Amino acid sequence: MTRSFPSEFLFGAATAAYQIEGAAFEDGRTASIWDHFARIPGAVINGDNGDVACDHYHRYADDVALMKELGLQAYRFSTSWSRVRPDGGPVNAKGIDFYSRLVDELLEAGILPWLTLHHWDMPQAIEEKGGWTSRDTVDRFVEYALSVHDALGDRVTKWTTHNEPWCSSFLSYTGGEHAPGRQSVRDGLLASHHLLLSHGRAIQELHARDAALDFGITLNLTNGEPADPSDPADQDAARRIDGQFNRWFLDPIFRGQYPADVVEDIRAIDPEAVAAFESAVQDGDLAVVSTPIEFLGVNYYHGEFVSGHETDRPAPVGEAPSDRPKRSPFPAMEGVHWVDRGFERTTMGWEVDFAGLRNLLVRVSEQYAAPAGVPLYVTENGAAYDDEVVDGEVHDAERVAFVRGHVAAVLEAIEAGVDVRGYFYWSLLDNYEWAWGYEKRFGIVRVDYDTQQRTVKDSGREYARIIASRAVEPAGV
């Protein structure tokens, strides 16, 4: 049975500056942590970097025309801190002008611009002064946010402070998988707090300027599920993953406190790291972190099916098979083991679980968003597959099914009473996939990196059909 979406529901697609823009050192832009990290031997597959990427900096008008052709109602993009305020210094007029032109192009095409201030590309010069482990970076981020608002606040109404602070802290400062590549529990904890503090501070400053704008944050969230719900060890493993992945960010944003059980889990492993973290959380900080937001962005890619007993599935210690040593991004994962439940997987090795998205939205709504009166948006959801070009076309049947199933799962959440107001597929374009370089393709539009030719995949056509009809079939899972 085909069912329809509410008339106000937004369909869009998402990208990130470093992953698509290219022009890495043009018009005053200087190195970000990713420009630096990509040049560390063994950090990124094939030594790939984002110097050119999808050349969106020069091809943005054509890309916006493509968005219009697909029927996108909204486009979620990020501004590059290193382009707007190179090295964290004064505003770069040429850099901010690019985003002004992009916003104008979107508005002319009838597409809502949805701006993310930080999608992981902090200036390398700021990292060298401590990065997110330094409280001073909070001030630098607020300066940057205000600079972007100076230029775009008259036309952009939807503002996201950070994309996936779990990745910017634990995956980057504890696990070493992402830039800057540190491997420290202490540094990950400090980074997580300063990211959240900068989120609250930026919203307070921007709201003071214009209370009519909508501000929020995007979290990558998962379902921490016990392999055997009746087994106390499995239950505890799921609690710990949920705590370190979800509640570490949801609780301070919505409840003004860090989850006490997770703090104690980490203290048992690294008491010095927790002591440093507790010293960094100053009086009044959590009141700032819990500044009310107008929306919460939810990024969903897969679930976590775990046990407290040893299994034959290795723990995820960094995603990309690079030569550079890494460690678990979870500060306290001892005794947590992953279980394979036999689901179909993407080429990232991630399970395809349509029902997981519905269940996650219901849980986040009931426990956090709905009591605060905050609507949800699925700001990222996507899949990498080994696409092939056949006679100039890409018949990506697996991604077609992925899009259809997850969009249907969002509708099922709405029908269950969840206030979900939009869905953004990740990603509009194949792009630079961080430590994977150009090995993985998530786009509904294929990019030939040699010629920069864009080819709409079957999944892009299917998404355009869903948008045009505003209807989808049941997920079936």
PDB file of N, CA and C in Angstrom, residues 38-99:
ATOM      1  N   ALA A  38      45.458  14.111   5.557  1.00  0.00           N
ATOM      2  CA  ALA A  38      45.494  13.334   4.322  1.00  0.00           C
ATOM      3  C   ALA A  38      46.910  13.157   3.787  1.00  0.00           C
ATOM      4  N   ARG A  39      47.819  13.993   4.254  1.00  0.00           N
ATOM      5  CA  ARG A  39      49.201  13.912   3.787  1.00  0.00           C
ATOM      6  C   ARG A  39      50.110  13.129   4.736  1.00  0.00           C
ATOM      7  N   ILE A  40      49.537  12.590   5.808  1.00  0.00           N
ATOM      8  CA  ILE A  40      50.299  11.714   6.706  1.00  0.00           C
ATOM      9  C   ILE A  40      50.339  10.325   6.074  1.00  0.00           C
ATOM     10  N   PRO A  41      51.516   9.771   5.852  1.00  0.00           N
ATOM     11  CA  PRO A  41      51.596   8.445   5.217  1.00  0.00           C
ATOM     12  C   PRO A  41      50.758   7.401   5.957  1.00  0.00           C
ATOM     13  N   GLY A  42      49.912   6.700   5.199  1.00  0.00           N
ATOM     14  CA  GLY A  42      49.112   5.633   5.773  1.00  0.00           C
ATOM     15  C   GLY A  42      47.811   6.063   6.399  1.00  0.00           C
ATOM     16  N   ALA A  43      47.530   7.371   6.451  1.00  0.00           N
ATOM     17  CA  ALA A  43      46.313   7.842   7.117  1.00  0.00           C
ATOM     18  C   ALA A  43      45.073   7.662   6.252  1.00  0.00           C
ATOM     19  N   VAL A  44      45.214   7.836   4.943  1.00  0.00           N
ATOM     20  CA  VAL A  44      44.088   7.751   4.010  1.00  0.00           C
ATOM     21  C   VAL A  44      44.449   6.763   2.906  1.00  0.00           C
ATOM     22  N   ILE A  45      43.490   5.948   2.532  1.00  0.00           N
ATOM     23  CA  ILE A  45      43.726   4.964   1.474  1.00  0.00           C
ATOM     24  C   ILE A  45      44.231   5.663   0.208  1.00  0.00           C
ATOM     25  N   ASN A  46      45.287   5.113  -0.366  1.00  0.00           N
ATOM     26  CA  ASN A  46      45.908   5.610  -1.603  1.00  0.00           C
ATOM     27  C   ASN A  46      46.520   7.003  -1.449  1.00  0.00           C
ATOM     28  N   GLY A  47      46.566   7.506  -0.223  1.00  0.00           N
ATOM     29  CA  GLY A  47      47.077   8.857  -0.027  1.00  0.00           C
ATOM     30  C   GLY A  47      46.179   9.920  -0.641  1.00  0.00           C
ATOM     31  N   ASP A  48      44.894   9.595  -0.821  1.00  0.00           N
ATOM     32  CA  ASP A  48      43.957  10.538  -1.445  1.00  0.00           C
ATOM     33  C   ASP A  48      43.757  11.768  -0.567  1.00  0.00           C
ATOM     34  N   ASN A  49      43.441  12.885  -1.212  1.00  0.00           N
ATOM     35  CA  ASN A  49      43.125  14.109  -0.471  1.00  0.00           C
ATOM     36  C   ASN A  49      41.988  14.843  -1.170  1.00  0.00           C
ATOM     37  N   GLY A  50      41.542  15.931  -0.555  1.00  0.00           N
ATOM     38  CA  GLY A  50      40.412  16.681  -1.083  1.00  0.00           C
ATOM     39  C   GLY A  50      40.807  17.905  -1.887  1.00  0.00           C
ATOM     40  N   ASP A  51      42.002  17.920  -2.439  1.00  0.00           N
ATOM     41  CA  ASP A  51      42.453  19.103  -3.173  1.00  0.00           C
ATOM     42  C   ASP A  51      41.517  19.466  -4.324  1.00  0.00           C
ATOM     43  N   VAL A  52      40.996  18.449  -5.015  1.00  0.00           N
ATOM     44  CA  VAL A  52      40.077  18.666  -6.140  1.00  0.00           C
ATOM     45  C   VAL A  52      38.689  18.133  -5.825  1.00  0.00           C
ATOM     46  N   ALA A  53      38.644  16.922  -5.257  1.00  0.00           N
ATOM     47  CA  ALA A  53      37.369  16.275  -4.901  1.00  0.00           C
ATOM     48  C   ALA A  53      36.397  16.319  -6.074  1.00  0.00           C
ATOM     49  N   CYS A  54      35.221  16.920  -5.886  1.00  0.00           N
ATOM     50  CA  CYS A  54      34.225  17.008  -6.961  1.00  0.00           C
ATOM     51  C   CYS A  54      34.258  18.362  -7.673  1.00  0.00           C
ATOM     52  N   ASP A  55      35.246  19.184  -7.335  1.00  0.00           N
ATOM     53  CA  ASP A  55      35.412  20.507  -7.953  1.00  0.00           C
ATOM     54  C   ASP A  55      34.138  21.344  -7.847  1.00  0.00           C
ATOM     55  N   HIS A  56      33.398  21.127  -6.774  1.00  0.00           N
ATOM     56  CA  HIS A  56      32.136  21.847  -6.583  1.00  0.00           C
ATOM     57  C   HIS A  56      32.357  23.352  -6.479  1.00  0.00           C
ATOM     58  N   TYR A  57      33.508  23.773  -6.013  1.00  0.00           N
ATOM     59  CA  TYR A  57      33.810  25.201  -5.877  1.00  0.00           C
ATOM     60  C   TYR A  57      33.647  25.912  -7.219  1.00  0.00           C
ATOM     61  N   HIS A  58      34.031  25.233  -8.300  1.00  0.00           N
ATOM     62  CA  HIS A  58      33.924  25.829  -9.625  1.00  0.00           C
ATOM     63  C   HIS A  58      32.661  25.403 -10.369  1.00  0.00           C
ATOM     64  N   ARG A  59      32.024  24.319  -9.913  1.00  0.00           N
ATOM     65  CA  ARG A  59      30.894  23.753 -10.647  1.00  0.00           C
ATOM     66  C   ARG A  59      29.583  23.848  -9.865  1.00  0.00           C
ATOM     67  N   TYR A  60      29.536  24.705  -8.859  1.00  0.00           N
ATOM     68  CA  TYR A  60      28.364  24.730  -7.980  1.00  0.00           C
ATOM     69  C   TYR A  60      27.080  25.061  -8.729  1.00  0.00           C
ATOM     70  N   ALA A  61      27.146  25.944  -9.733  1.00  0.00           N
ATOM     71  CA  ALA A  61      25.922  26.321 -10.453  1.00  0.00           C
ATOM     72  C   ALA A  61      25.337  25.117 -11.183  1.00  0.00           C
ATOM     73  N   ASP A  62      26.200  24.330 -11.817  1.00  0.00           N
ATOM     74  CA  ASP A  62      25.722  23.121 -12.493  1.00  0.00           C
ATOM     75  C   ASP A  62      25.171  22.115 -11.491  1.00  0.00           C
ATOM     76  N   ASP A  63      25.821  22.029 -10.318  1.00  0.00           N
ATOM     77  CA  ASP A  63      25.342  21.090  -9.296  1.00  0.00           C
ATOM     78  C   ASP A  63      23.984  21.512  -8.747  1.00  0.00           C
ATOM     79  N   VAL A  64      23.772  22.804  -8.593  1.00  0.00           N
ATOM     80  CA  VAL A  64      22.461  23.279  -8.142  1.00  0.00           C
ATOM     81  C   VAL A  64      21.398  22.994  -9.200  1.00  0.00           C
ATOM     82  N   ALA A  65      21.759  23.153 -10.457  1.00  0.00           N
ATOM     83  CA  ALA A  65      20.822  22.824 -11.534  1.00  0.00           C
ATOM     84  C   ALA A  65      20.447  21.342 -11.481  1.00  0.00           C
ATOM     85  N   LEU A  66      21.421  20.510 -11.138  1.00  0.00           N
ATOM     86  CA  LEU A  66      21.159  19.075 -10.993  1.00  0.00           C
ATOM     87  C   LEU A  66      20.221  18.807  -9.819  1.00  0.00           C
ATOM     88  N   MET A  67      20.422  19.517  -8.718  1.00  0.00           N
ATOM     89  CA  MET A  67      19.517  19.383  -7.571  1.00  0.00           C
ATOM     90  C   MET A  67      18.082  19.733  -7.966  1.00  0.00           C
ATOM     91  N   LYS A  68      17.949  20.809  -8.733  1.00  0.00           N
ATOM     92  CA  LYS A  68      16.615  21.229  -9.176  1.00  0.00           C
ATOM     93  C   LYS A  68      16.000  20.170 -10.075  1.00  0.00           C
ATOM     94  N   GLU A  69      16.809  19.583 -10.944  1.00  0.00           N
ATOM     95  CA  GLU A  69      16.333  18.528 -11.836  1.00  0.00           C
ATOM     96  C   GLU A  69      15.806  17.330 -11.039  1.00  0.00           C
ATOM     97  N   LEU A  70      16.462  17.011  -9.934  1.00  0.00           N
ATOM     98  CA  LEU A  70      16.041  15.895  -9.094  1.00  0.00           C
ATOM     99  C   LEU A  70      14.824  16.240  -8.235  1.00  0.00           C
ATOM    100  N   GLY A  71      14.514  17.523  -8.132  1.00  0.00           N
ATOM    101  CA  GLY A  71      13.358  17.941  -7.346  1.00  0.00           C
ATOM    102  C   GLY A  71      13.652  18.173  -5.882  1.00  0.00           C
ATOM    103  N   LEU A  72      14.941  18.307  -5.515  1.00  0.00           N
ATOM    104  CA  LEU A  72      15.280  18.518  -4.107  1.00  0.00           C
ATOM    105  C   LEU A  72      14.619  19.789  -3.585  1.00  0.00           C
ATOM    106  N   GLN A  73      14.062  19.684  -2.400  1.00  0.00           N
ATOM    107  CA  GLN A  73      13.454  20.850  -1.756  1.00  0.00           C
ATOM    108  C   GLN A  73      14.433  21.573  -0.843  1.00  0.00           C
ATOM    109  N   ALA A  74      15.457  20.868  -0.389  1.00  0.00           N
ATOM    110  CA  ALA A  74      16.436  21.452   0.530  1.00  0.00           C
ATOM    111  C   ALA A  74      17.806  20.847   0.242  1.00  0.00           C
ATOM    112  N   TYR A  75      18.835  21.611   0.527  1.00  0.00           N
ATOM    113  CA  TYR A  75      20.214  21.169   0.329  1.00  0.00           C
ATOM    114  C   TYR A  75      21.004  21.477   1.582  1.00  0.00           C
ATOM    115  N   ARG A  76      21.495  20.428   2.216  1.00  0.00           N
ATOM    116  CA  ARG A  76      22.296  20.582   3.424  1.00  0.00           C
ATOM    117  C   ARG A  76      23.777  20.568   3.037  1.00  0.00           C
ATOM    118  N   PHE A  77      24.453  21.685   3.266  1.00  0.00           N
ATOM    119  CA  PHE A  77      25.861  21.832   2.924  1.00  0.00           C
ATOM    120  C   PHE A  77      26.594  22.401   4.122  1.00  0.00           C
ATOM    121  N   SER A  78      27.920  22.332   4.083  1.00  0.00           N
ATOM    122  CA  SER A  78      28.690  22.946   5.170  1.00  0.00           C
ATOM    123  C   SER A  78      29.596  24.021   4.614  1.00  0.00           C
ATOM    124  N   THR A  79      29.857  25.011   5.451  1.00  0.00           N
ATOM    125  CA  THR A  79      30.851  26.023   5.131  1.00  0.00           C
ATOM    126  C   THR A  79      32.195  25.574   5.681  1.00  0.00           C
ATOM    127  N   SER A  80      33.257  25.925   4.991  1.00  0.00           N
ATOM    128  CA  SER A  80      34.604  25.558   5.408  1.00  0.00           C
ATOM    129  C   SER A  80      35.196  26.651   6.287  1.00  0.00           C
ATOM    130  N   TRP A  81      35.467  26.304   7.527  1.00  0.00           N
ATOM    131  CA  TRP A  81      36.101  27.235   8.468  1.00  0.00           C
ATOM    132  C   TRP A  81      37.403  27.758   7.864  1.00  0.00           C
ATOM    133  N   SER A  82      38.149  26.896   7.196  1.00  0.00           N
ATOM    134  CA  SER A  82      39.443  27.285   6.622  1.00  0.00           C
ATOM    135  C   SER A  82      39.295  28.186   5.407  1.00  0.00           C
ATOM    136  N   ARG A  83      38.115  28.212   4.819  1.00  0.00           N
ATOM    137  CA  ARG A  83      37.873  29.117   3.697  1.00  0.00           C
ATOM    138  C   ARG A  83      37.342  30.458   4.185  1.00  0.00           C
ATOM    139  N   VAL A  84      36.516  30.419   5.214  1.00  0.00           N
ATOM    140  CA  VAL A  84      35.892  31.647   5.717  1.00  0.00           C
ATOM    141  C   VAL A  84      36.840  32.444   6.603  1.00  0.00           C
ATOM    142  N   ARG A  85      37.544  31.739   7.515  1.00  0.00           N
ATOM    143  CA  ARG A  85      38.525  32.409   8.382  1.00  0.00           C
ATOM    144  C   ARG A  85      39.808  31.588   8.343  1.00  0.00           C
ATOM    145  N   PRO A  86      40.594  31.712   7.272  1.00  0.00           N
ATOM    146  CA  PRO A  86      41.809  30.909   7.118  1.00  0.00           C
ATOM    147  C   PRO A  86      42.723  31.011   8.336  1.00  0.00           C
ATOM    148  N   ASP A  87      43.207  29.862   8.776  1.00  0.00           N
ATOM    149  CA  ASP A  87      44.067  29.768   9.961  1.00  0.00           C
ATOM    150  C   ASP A  87      43.390  30.303  11.218  1.00  0.00           C
ATOM    151  N   GLY A  88      42.066  30.466  11.166  1.00  0.00           N
ATOM    152  CA  GLY A  88      41.346  31.011  12.305  1.00  0.00           C
ATOM    153  C   GLY A  88      41.495  32.512  12.438  1.00  0.00           C
ATOM    154  N   GLY A  89      42.033  33.160  11.404  1.00  0.00           N
ATOM    155  CA  GLY A  89      42.271  34.600  11.435  1.00  0.00           C
ATOM    156  C   GLY A  89      41.095  35.404  10.917  1.00  0.00           C
ATOM    157  N   PRO A  90      41.382  36.573  10.319  1.00  0.00           N
ATOM    158  CA  PRO A  90      40.316  37.453   9.836  1.00  0.00           C
ATOM    159  C   PRO A  90      39.476  36.803   8.729  1.00  0.00           C
ATOM    160  N   VAL A  91      38.301  37.369   8.505  1.00  0.00           N
ATOM    161  CA  VAL A  91      37.400  36.860   7.473  1.00  0.00           C
ATOM    162  C   VAL A  91      38.031  37.019   6.103  1.00  0.00           C
ATOM    163  N   ASN A  92      37.906  35.979   5.299  1.00  0.00           N
ATOM    164  CA  ASN A  92      38.404  35.968   3.936  1.00  0.00           C
ATOM    165  C   ASN A  92      37.248  36.298   2.997  1.00  0.00           C
ATOM    166  N   ALA A  93      37.255  37.480   2.430  1.00  0.00           N
ATOM    167  CA  ALA A  93      36.127  37.953   1.631  1.00  0.00           C
ATOM    168  C   ALA A  93      35.826  37.028   0.454  1.00  0.00           C
ATOM    169  N   LYS A  94      36.850  36.538  -0.224  1.00  0.00           N
ATOM    170  CA  LYS A  94      36.622  35.658  -1.366  1.00  0.00           C
ATOM    171  C   LYS A  94      36.028  34.330  -0.915  1.00  0.00           C
ATOM    172  N   GLY A  95      36.437  33.862   0.244  1.00  0.00           N
ATOM    173  CA  GLY A  95      35.910  32.602   0.752  1.00  0.00           C
ATOM    174  C   GLY A  95      34.439  32.679   1.090  1.00  0.00           C
ATOM    175  N   ILE A  96      34.046  33.710   1.817  1.00  0.00           N
ATOM    176  CA  ILE A  96      32.643  33.819   2.209  1.00  0.00           C
ATOM    177  C   ILE A  96      31.770  34.165   1.010  1.00  0.00           C
ATOM    178  N   ASP A  97      32.357  34.826   0.005  1.00  0.00           N
ATOM    179  CA  ASP A  97      31.587  35.171  -1.186  1.00  0.00           C
ATOM    180  C   ASP A  97      31.152  33.923  -1.947  1.00  0.00           C
ATOM    181  N   PHE A  98      31.970  32.875  -1.900  1.00  0.00           N
ATOM    182  CA  PHE A  98      31.565  31.630  -2.564  1.00  0.00           C
ATOM    183  C   PHE A  98      30.253  31.119  -1.984  1.00  0.00           C
ATOM    184  N   TYR A  99      30.128  31.121  -0.670  1.00  0.00           N
ATOM    185  CA  TYR A  99      28.912  30.619  -0.038  1.00  0.00           C
ATOM    186  C   TYR A  99      27.726  31.551  -0.280  1.00  0.00           C
TER     187      TYR A  99
END
